mmCIF file of C-alpha atoms in Angstrom:
data_model
loop_
_atom_site.group_PDB
_atom_site.id
_atom_site.type_symbol
_atom_site.label_atom_id
_atom_site.label_comp_id
_atom_site.label_asym_id
_atom_site.label_seq_id
_atom_site.Cartn_x
_atom_site.Cartn_y
_atom_site.Cartn_z
ATOM 1 C CA MET A 1 117.734 122.490 95.074
ATOM 2 C CA SER A 2 118.378 121.071 98.479
ATOM 3 C CA ILE A 3 116.377 118.219 99.872
ATOM 4 C CA THR A 4 114.371 119.359 102.853
ATOM 5 C CA MET A 5 112.615 117.392 105.560
ATOM 6 C CA ASN A 6 109.300 118.143 103.879
ATOM 7 C CA ASP A 7 110.414 116.362 100.690
ATOM 8 C CA VAL A 8 111.508 113.248 102.564
ATOM 9 C CA VAL A 9 108.169 113.107 104.400
ATOM 10 C CA PHE A 10 106.259 113.562 101.144
ATOM 11 C CA VAL A 11 108.147 110.767 99.404
ATOM 12 C CA PHE A 12 107.600 108.465 102.386
ATOM 13 C CA ILE A 13 103.856 109.205 102.587
ATOM 14 C CA SER A 14 103.285 108.834 98.848
ATOM 15 C CA ALA A 15 105.238 105.567 98.812
ATOM 16 C CA ILE A 16 102.944 104.203 101.559
ATOM 17 C CA THR A 17 99.844 105.409 99.716
ATOM 18 C CA VAL A 18 100.787 104.060 96.286
ATOM 19 C CA LEU A 19 102.074 100.719 97.585
ATOM 20 C CA SER A 20 98.953 100.076 99.649
ATOM 21 C CA ALA A 21 96.749 101.112 96.706
ATOM 22 C CA LEU A 22 98.612 98.537 94.610
ATOM 23 C CA GLY A 23 97.981 96.050 97.405
ATOM 24 C CA VAL A 24 94.235 96.760 97.197
ATOM 25 C CA VAL A 25 94.222 96.054 93.477
ATOM 26 C CA LEU A 26 96.649 93.134 93.288
ATOM 27 C CA SER A 27 95.814 91.065 96.389
ATOM 28 C CA ARG A 28 93.977 87.786 95.880
ATOM 29 C CA ASN A 29 92.416 87.837 99.339
ATOM 30 C CA ILE A 30 89.734 90.466 99.747
ATOM 31 C CA VAL A 31 90.319 90.854 103.485
ATOM 32 C CA HIS A 32 93.928 91.804 102.720
ATOM 33 C CA SER A 33 92.595 94.218 100.095
ATOM 34 C CA ALA A 34 90.364 95.874 102.700
ATOM 35 C CA LEU A 35 93.238 96.197 105.190
ATOM 36 C CA ALA A 36 95.465 97.706 102.486
ATOM 37 C CA LEU A 37 92.610 100.072 101.679
ATOM 38 C CA ILE A 38 92.635 101.357 105.277
ATOM 39 C CA LEU A 39 96.375 101.995 104.937
ATOM 40 C CA ALA A 40 95.820 103.860 101.662
ATOM 41 C CA PHE A 41 93.138 106.028 103.301
ATOM 42 C CA LEU A 42 95.516 106.824 106.159
ATOM 43 C CA GLY A 43 98.227 107.727 103.624
ATOM 44 C CA VAL A 44 95.845 110.129 101.898
ATOM 45 C CA ALA A 45 94.965 111.618 105.297
ATOM 46 C CA LEU A 46 98.689 112.166 105.982
ATOM 47 C CA THR A 47 98.958 113.890 102.594
ATOM 48 C CA PHE A 48 96.156 116.233 103.679
ATOM 49 C CA PHE A 49 97.972 116.959 106.936
ATOM 50 C CA GLN A 50 101.116 117.723 104.983
ATOM 51 C CA LEU A 51 99.177 120.099 102.754
ATOM 52 C CA GLY A 52 98.106 122.016 105.829
ATOM 53 C CA ALA A 53 94.492 120.871 105.630
ATOM 54 C CA GLY A 54 94.198 119.422 109.097
ATOM 55 C CA PHE A 55 90.417 119.389 109.243
ATOM 56 C CA ILE A 56 90.086 117.469 105.977
ATOM 57 C CA GLY A 57 92.700 115.019 107.222
ATOM 58 C CA LEU A 58 90.710 114.397 110.391
ATOM 59 C CA VAL A 59 87.485 113.994 108.403
ATOM 60 C CA GLN A 60 89.313 111.562 106.122
ATOM 61 C CA ILE A 61 90.434 109.452 109.090
ATOM 62 C CA LEU A 62 86.997 109.518 110.712
ATOM 63 C CA VAL A 63 84.865 108.887 107.634
ATOM 64 C CA TYR A 64 87.108 106.806 105.376
ATOM 65 C CA ALA A 65 89.533 104.957 107.650
ATOM 66 C CA GLY A 66 86.893 104.646 110.364
ATOM 67 C CA ALA A 67 83.402 104.322 108.967
ATOM 68 C CA ILE A 68 83.694 103.283 105.322
ATOM 69 C CA SER A 69 86.386 100.677 106.013
ATOM 70 C CA VAL A 70 84.284 99.071 108.755
ATOM 71 C CA LEU A 71 81.262 99.096 106.431
ATOM 72 C CA ILE A 72 83.278 97.416 103.662
ATOM 73 C CA ILE A 73 84.680 94.784 106.039
ATOM 74 C CA PHE A 74 81.178 94.028 107.356
ATOM 75 C CA ALA A 75 79.918 93.611 103.796
ATOM 76 C CA ILE A 76 82.850 91.316 102.981
ATOM 77 C CA MET A 77 82.043 89.129 105.987
ATOM 78 C CA LEU A 78 78.376 88.964 104.993
ATOM 79 C CA VAL A 79 78.990 87.941 101.390
ATOM 80 C CA MET A 80 82.029 85.645 101.688
ATOM 81 C CA ASN A 81 81.102 82.104 100.703
ATOM 82 C CA VAL A 82 84.361 80.603 99.387
ATOM 83 C CA GLU A 83 87.678 80.276 101.188
ATOM 84 C CA ALA A 84 89.409 83.594 101.733
ATOM 85 C CA ASP A 85 92.293 83.050 99.294
ATOM 86 C CA ARG A 86 89.945 82.854 96.343
ATOM 87 C CA THR A 87 87.630 85.746 97.184
ATOM 88 C CA ASN A 88 89.290 88.383 95.050
ATOM 89 C CA GLN A 89 90.271 86.689 91.817
ATOM 90 C CA PRO A 90 91.227 88.763 88.794
ATOM 91 C CA ASN A 91 88.762 89.119 85.976
ATOM 92 C CA PRO A 92 88.874 85.907 83.904
ATOM 93 C CA SER A 93 88.659 87.820 80.637
ATOM 94 C CA ARG A 94 92.222 88.541 79.491
ATOM 95 C CA SER A 95 91.133 91.222 77.053
ATOM 96 C CA THR A 96 89.287 93.189 79.755
ATOM 97 C CA ARG A 97 92.364 93.064 81.968
ATOM 98 C CA PHE A 98 94.543 94.131 79.041
ATOM 99 C CA TRP A 99 92.328 97.116 78.210
ATOM 100 C CA GLY A 100 92.178 98.115 81.855
ATOM 101 C CA LEU A 101 95.961 98.008 82.139
ATOM 102 C CA LEU A 102 96.314 99.949 78.892
ATOM 103 C CA LEU A 103 93.840 102.622 80.021
ATOM 104 C CA ALA A 104 95.510 102.948 83.412
ATOM 105 C CA LEU A 105 98.982 103.220 81.838
ATOM 106 C CA VAL A 106 97.786 105.779 79.282
ATOM 107 C CA LEU A 107 96.212 107.811 82.097
ATOM 108 C CA ILE A 108 99.257 107.650 84.339
ATOM 109 C CA ILE A 109 101.889 108.219 81.649
ATOM 110 C CA GLY A 110 99.968 110.730 79.549
ATOM 111 C CA LEU A 111 98.549 112.808 82.359
ATOM 112 C CA GLY A 112 101.697 112.410 84.426
ATOM 113 C CA ALA A 113 103.974 113.562 81.595
ATOM 114 C CA SER A 114 101.785 116.556 80.839
ATOM 115 C CA ILE A 115 101.665 117.493 84.538
ATOM 116 C CA TRP A 116 105.420 117.040 84.848
ATOM 117 C CA CYS A 117 106.245 119.146 81.799
ATOM 118 C CA SER A 118 103.861 121.998 82.519
ATOM 119 C CA ASN A 119 104.977 124.976 84.533
ATOM 120 C CA LEU A 120 102.593 125.074 87.432
ATOM 121 C CA TRP A 121 104.255 127.523 89.704
ATOM 122 C CA PRO A 122 102.452 128.547 92.803
ATOM 123 C CA VAL A 123 100.435 131.685 92.311
ATOM 124 C CA LEU A 124 101.379 134.293 94.864
ATOM 125 C CA GLY A 125 97.904 134.792 96.185
ATOM 126 C CA PRO A 126 96.854 135.990 99.608
ATOM 127 C CA LEU A 127 98.312 134.284 102.631
ATOM 128 C CA PRO A 128 96.800 131.006 103.887
ATOM 129 C CA VAL A 129 93.869 131.467 106.190
ATOM 130 C CA ALA A 130 94.766 130.824 109.802
ATOM 131 C CA ASP A 131 91.356 129.567 110.910
ATOM 132 C CA ALA A 132 90.444 127.061 108.218
ATOM 133 C CA VAL A 133 87.599 125.502 110.209
ATOM 134 C CA GLY A 134 85.956 128.858 110.782
ATOM 135 C CA ALA A 135 86.331 129.766 107.115
ATOM 136 C CA LEU A 136 84.846 126.406 106.120
ATOM 137 C CA ALA A 137 81.893 126.956 108.439
ATOM 138 C CA ASP A 138 81.325 130.444 107.034
ATOM 139 C CA LEU A 139 81.300 129.134 103.478
ATOM 140 C CA MET A 140 79.185 126.088 104.301
ATOM 141 C CA LEU A 141 76.448 127.997 106.081
ATOM 142 C CA GLY A 142 76.789 131.115 103.934
ATOM 143 C CA LYS A 143 77.478 131.012 100.228
ATOM 144 C CA TYR A 144 77.148 127.239 99.802
ATOM 145 C CA VAL A 145 74.215 126.633 102.129
ATOM 146 C CA VAL A 146 72.119 125.111 99.322
ATOM 147 C CA ALA A 147 74.830 122.566 98.553
ATOM 148 C CA PHE A 148 75.114 121.859 102.278
ATOM 149 C CA GLU A 149 71.381 121.149 102.572
ATOM 150 C CA ALA A 150 71.473 119.037 99.402
ATOM 151 C CA ALA A 151 74.312 116.981 100.899
ATOM 152 C CA ALA A 152 72.274 116.498 104.077
ATOM 153 C CA ILE A 153 69.257 115.278 102.083
ATOM 154 C CA LEU A 154 71.536 113.019 100.026
ATOM 155 C CA LEU A 155 72.909 111.394 103.183
ATOM 156 C CA LEU A 156 69.386 110.855 104.543
ATOM 157 C CA LEU A 157 68.233 109.330 101.249
ATOM 158 C CA ALA A 158 71.301 107.100 101.083
ATOM 159 C CA MET A 159 70.630 105.854 104.611
ATOM 160 C CA VAL A 160 66.975 105.074 103.864
ATOM 161 C CA GLY A 161 67.914 103.483 100.534
ATOM 162 C CA ALA A 162 70.620 101.301 102.060
ATOM 163 C CA ILE A 163 68.227 100.097 104.793
ATOM 164 C CA ILE A 164 65.516 99.259 102.263
ATOM 165 C CA LEU A 165 67.953 97.505 99.919
ATOM 166 C CA ALA A 166 69.665 95.442 102.599
ATOM 167 C CA ARG A 167 66.479 94.589 104.528
ATOM 168 C CA GLY A 168 65.385 91.875 102.139
ATOM 169 C CA ASP A 169 61.975 90.507 101.292
ATOM 170 C CA GLU A 170 60.742 89.498 104.730
ATOM 171 C CA ALA A 171 59.232 92.070 107.143
ATOM 172 C CA MET B 1 111.348 121.043 96.587
ATOM 173 C CA ILE B 2 107.881 119.549 96.599
ATOM 174 C CA GLY B 3 105.449 121.547 94.491
ATOM 175 C CA LEU B 4 102.011 121.242 92.998
ATOM 176 C CA ASN B 5 103.357 118.902 90.285
ATOM 177 C CA HIS B 6 104.248 116.223 92.792
ATOM 178 C CA TYR B 7 100.830 116.189 94.420
ATOM 179 C CA LEU B 8 99.054 116.081 91.058
ATOM 180 C CA LEU B 9 101.338 113.214 90.018
ATOM 181 C CA LEU B 10 100.525 111.273 93.194
ATOM 182 C CA ALA B 11 96.807 111.799 92.540
ATOM 183 C CA THR B 12 97.210 110.657 88.915
ATOM 184 C CA ILE B 13 98.958 107.460 89.990
ATOM 185 C CA LEU B 14 96.247 106.711 92.573
ATOM 186 C CA PHE B 15 93.527 107.348 89.983
ATOM 187 C CA GLY B 16 95.235 105.066 87.461
ATOM 188 C CA ILE B 17 95.496 102.269 90.027
ATOM 189 C CA GLY B 18 91.781 102.701 90.721
ATOM 190 C CA VAL B 19 90.932 102.520 87.012
ATOM 191 C CA TYR B 20 92.951 99.322 86.648
ATOM 192 C CA GLY B 21 91.171 97.843 89.673
ATOM 193 C CA VAL B 22 87.738 98.554 88.203
ATOM 194 C CA PHE B 23 88.700 96.666 85.030
ATOM 195 C CA ALA B 24 90.756 93.841 86.482
ATOM 196 C CA LYS B 25 88.567 92.637 89.370
ATOM 197 C CA ARG B 26 85.394 90.628 89.308
ATOM 198 C CA ASN B 27 84.376 90.877 92.947
ATOM 199 C CA ALA B 28 81.837 93.701 93.274
ATOM 200 C CA VAL B 29 83.207 94.793 96.667
ATOM 201 C CA ALA B 30 86.725 95.061 95.204
ATOM 202 C CA ILE B 31 85.389 97.296 92.443
ATOM 203 C CA LEU B 32 83.743 99.558 95.031
ATOM 204 C CA MET B 33 87.094 99.780 96.817
ATOM 205 C CA SER B 34 88.812 100.801 93.570
ATOM 206 C CA ILE B 35 86.202 103.524 93.069
ATOM 207 C CA GLU B 36 86.995 104.789 96.565
ATOM 208 C CA LEU B 37 90.668 105.029 95.570
ATOM 209 C CA MET B 38 89.727 107.155 92.560
ATOM 210 C CA LEU B 39 87.599 109.486 94.713
ATOM 211 C CA ASN B 40 90.518 109.884 97.106
ATOM 212 C CA ALA B 41 92.774 110.889 94.216
ATOM 213 C CA VAL B 42 90.285 113.613 93.283
ATOM 214 C CA ASN B 43 90.278 114.848 96.888
ATOM 215 C CA ILE B 44 94.080 115.147 96.863
ATOM 216 C CA ASN B 45 93.799 117.255 93.692
ATOM 217 C CA PHE B 46 91.230 119.575 95.267
ATOM 218 C CA VAL B 47 93.205 120.180 98.451
ATOM 219 C CA ALA B 48 96.577 120.540 96.658
ATOM 220 C CA ILE B 49 95.256 123.025 94.110
ATOM 221 C CA ASN B 50 93.564 124.929 96.934
ATOM 222 C CA LYS B 51 96.876 125.153 98.782
ATOM 223 C CA PHE B 52 99.064 126.133 95.829
ATOM 224 C CA ILE B 53 96.786 128.299 93.683
ATOM 225 C CA GLN B 54 94.320 129.916 96.083
ATOM 226 C CA PRO B 55 95.718 129.714 99.610
ATOM 227 C CA GLY B 56 93.587 132.631 100.758
ATOM 228 C CA ASN B 57 90.316 130.717 100.789
ATOM 229 C CA VAL B 58 89.171 127.180 101.570
ATOM 230 C CA ILE B 59 86.765 126.431 98.689
ATOM 231 C CA GLY B 60 88.855 123.439 97.574
ATOM 232 C CA GLN B 61 88.662 121.928 101.048
ATOM 233 C CA LEU B 62 84.908 122.576 101.112
ATOM 234 C CA PHE B 63 84.403 120.620 97.899
ATOM 235 C CA ALA B 64 86.648 117.845 99.201
ATOM 236 C CA ILE B 65 84.193 117.541 102.114
ATOM 237 C CA PHE B 66 81.265 117.382 99.688
ATOM 238 C CA ILE B 67 83.049 114.619 97.758
ATOM 239 C CA ILE B 68 83.562 112.687 101.005
ATOM 240 C CA VAL B 69 79.810 113.017 101.715
ATOM 241 C CA VAL B 70 78.887 111.746 98.254
ATOM 242 C CA ALA B 71 81.403 108.888 98.540
ATOM 243 C CA ALA B 72 79.919 107.810 101.877
ATOM 244 C CA ALA B 73 76.417 107.803 100.386
ATOM 245 C CA GLU B 74 77.644 105.908 97.324
ATOM 246 C CA VAL B 75 79.427 103.214 99.282
ATOM 247 C CA SER B 76 76.491 102.609 101.620
ATOM 248 C CA VAL B 77 74.001 102.237 98.772
ATOM 249 C CA GLY B 78 76.482 100.150 96.784
ATOM 250 C CA LEU B 79 77.086 97.712 99.631
ATOM 251 C CA GLY B 80 73.323 97.499 100.258
ATOM 252 C CA LEU B 81 72.849 96.570 96.599
ATOM 253 C CA ILE B 82 75.618 93.962 96.769
ATOM 254 C CA ILE B 83 74.126 92.341 99.898
ATOM 255 C CA SER B 84 70.685 92.356 98.309
ATOM 256 C CA ILE B 85 71.946 90.721 95.103
ATOM 257 C CA TYR B 86 74.009 88.207 97.094
ATOM 258 C CA ARG B 87 70.839 87.067 98.856
ATOM 259 C CA HIS B 88 69.333 86.024 95.514
ATOM 260 C CA LYS B 89 72.337 84.783 93.544
ATOM 261 C CA LYS B 90 74.690 83.569 96.329
ATOM 262 C CA SER B 91 77.575 85.258 94.541
ATOM 263 C CA VAL B 92 79.321 88.624 94.333
ATOM 264 C CA ASN B 93 81.029 88.042 90.993
ATOM 265 C CA LEU B 94 80.017 90.677 88.510
ATOM 266 C CA SER B 95 80.020 88.101 85.706
ATOM 267 C CA ASP B 96 77.112 86.344 87.442
ATOM 268 C CA PHE B 97 74.985 89.488 87.489
ATOM 269 C CA ASN B 98 73.318 89.149 84.103
ATOM 270 C CA LEU B 99 69.625 89.594 84.953
ATOM 271 C CA LEU B 100 69.288 92.633 82.720
ATOM 272 C CA LYS B 101 71.276 91.137 79.846
ATOM 273 C CA TRP B 102 69.574 89.424 76.887
#
């Protein structure tokens, strides 16, 4: 078991991702939370690159780190009415926080231990496809074309719904 | 040697952090951000299992794209709802949203 370059890169990327996710949850200032969220999205995108899924990584950067982060920051600026240090207070109910921590720890420790102890060796399947984008396009417009159209309609409905919800009473 | 276990463990930790955020925050935007973290953890699972179990096809990546689409729709509608509620209540604290509670 020698440590390869790949392992070092994985540990580095997952450390960035987990630390910035903790920053999202623990920060008291919601602008800092949003910036840490961008870093977490970029860490997940790097994980995709490392897994050899370059297209998904690019989509992750474009959609999450680009569009969704900007949307969230715009919403934060529209709804901020106290000073920034008090925008992201923890839940005042101690019992809710306790149960949340307990549930998260049970999930992480229980699922993590069962994942760690199970023998998930890689199945020696066929070789990785060289042209992942072409294969994705074939699937999307072939076998899964109904899901593709449903996703398109869902995006249209979400756009119309968001406009109607955010428009307000006037006009 | 990094294997499937490590990626699944990373996704589990991200998901757990997201679950804690949903419980421990009271700002509605912060809760949406925690939900985004959980969806990202699921995406890591899809792509990792695709790579290690079925490298010959890209169905896992395809469903990761569908999850990204649904997450984008969810976050836009969620932020629209938050802005709309903020206009009436001048607050984004979930404990102030008790219109439907009796």
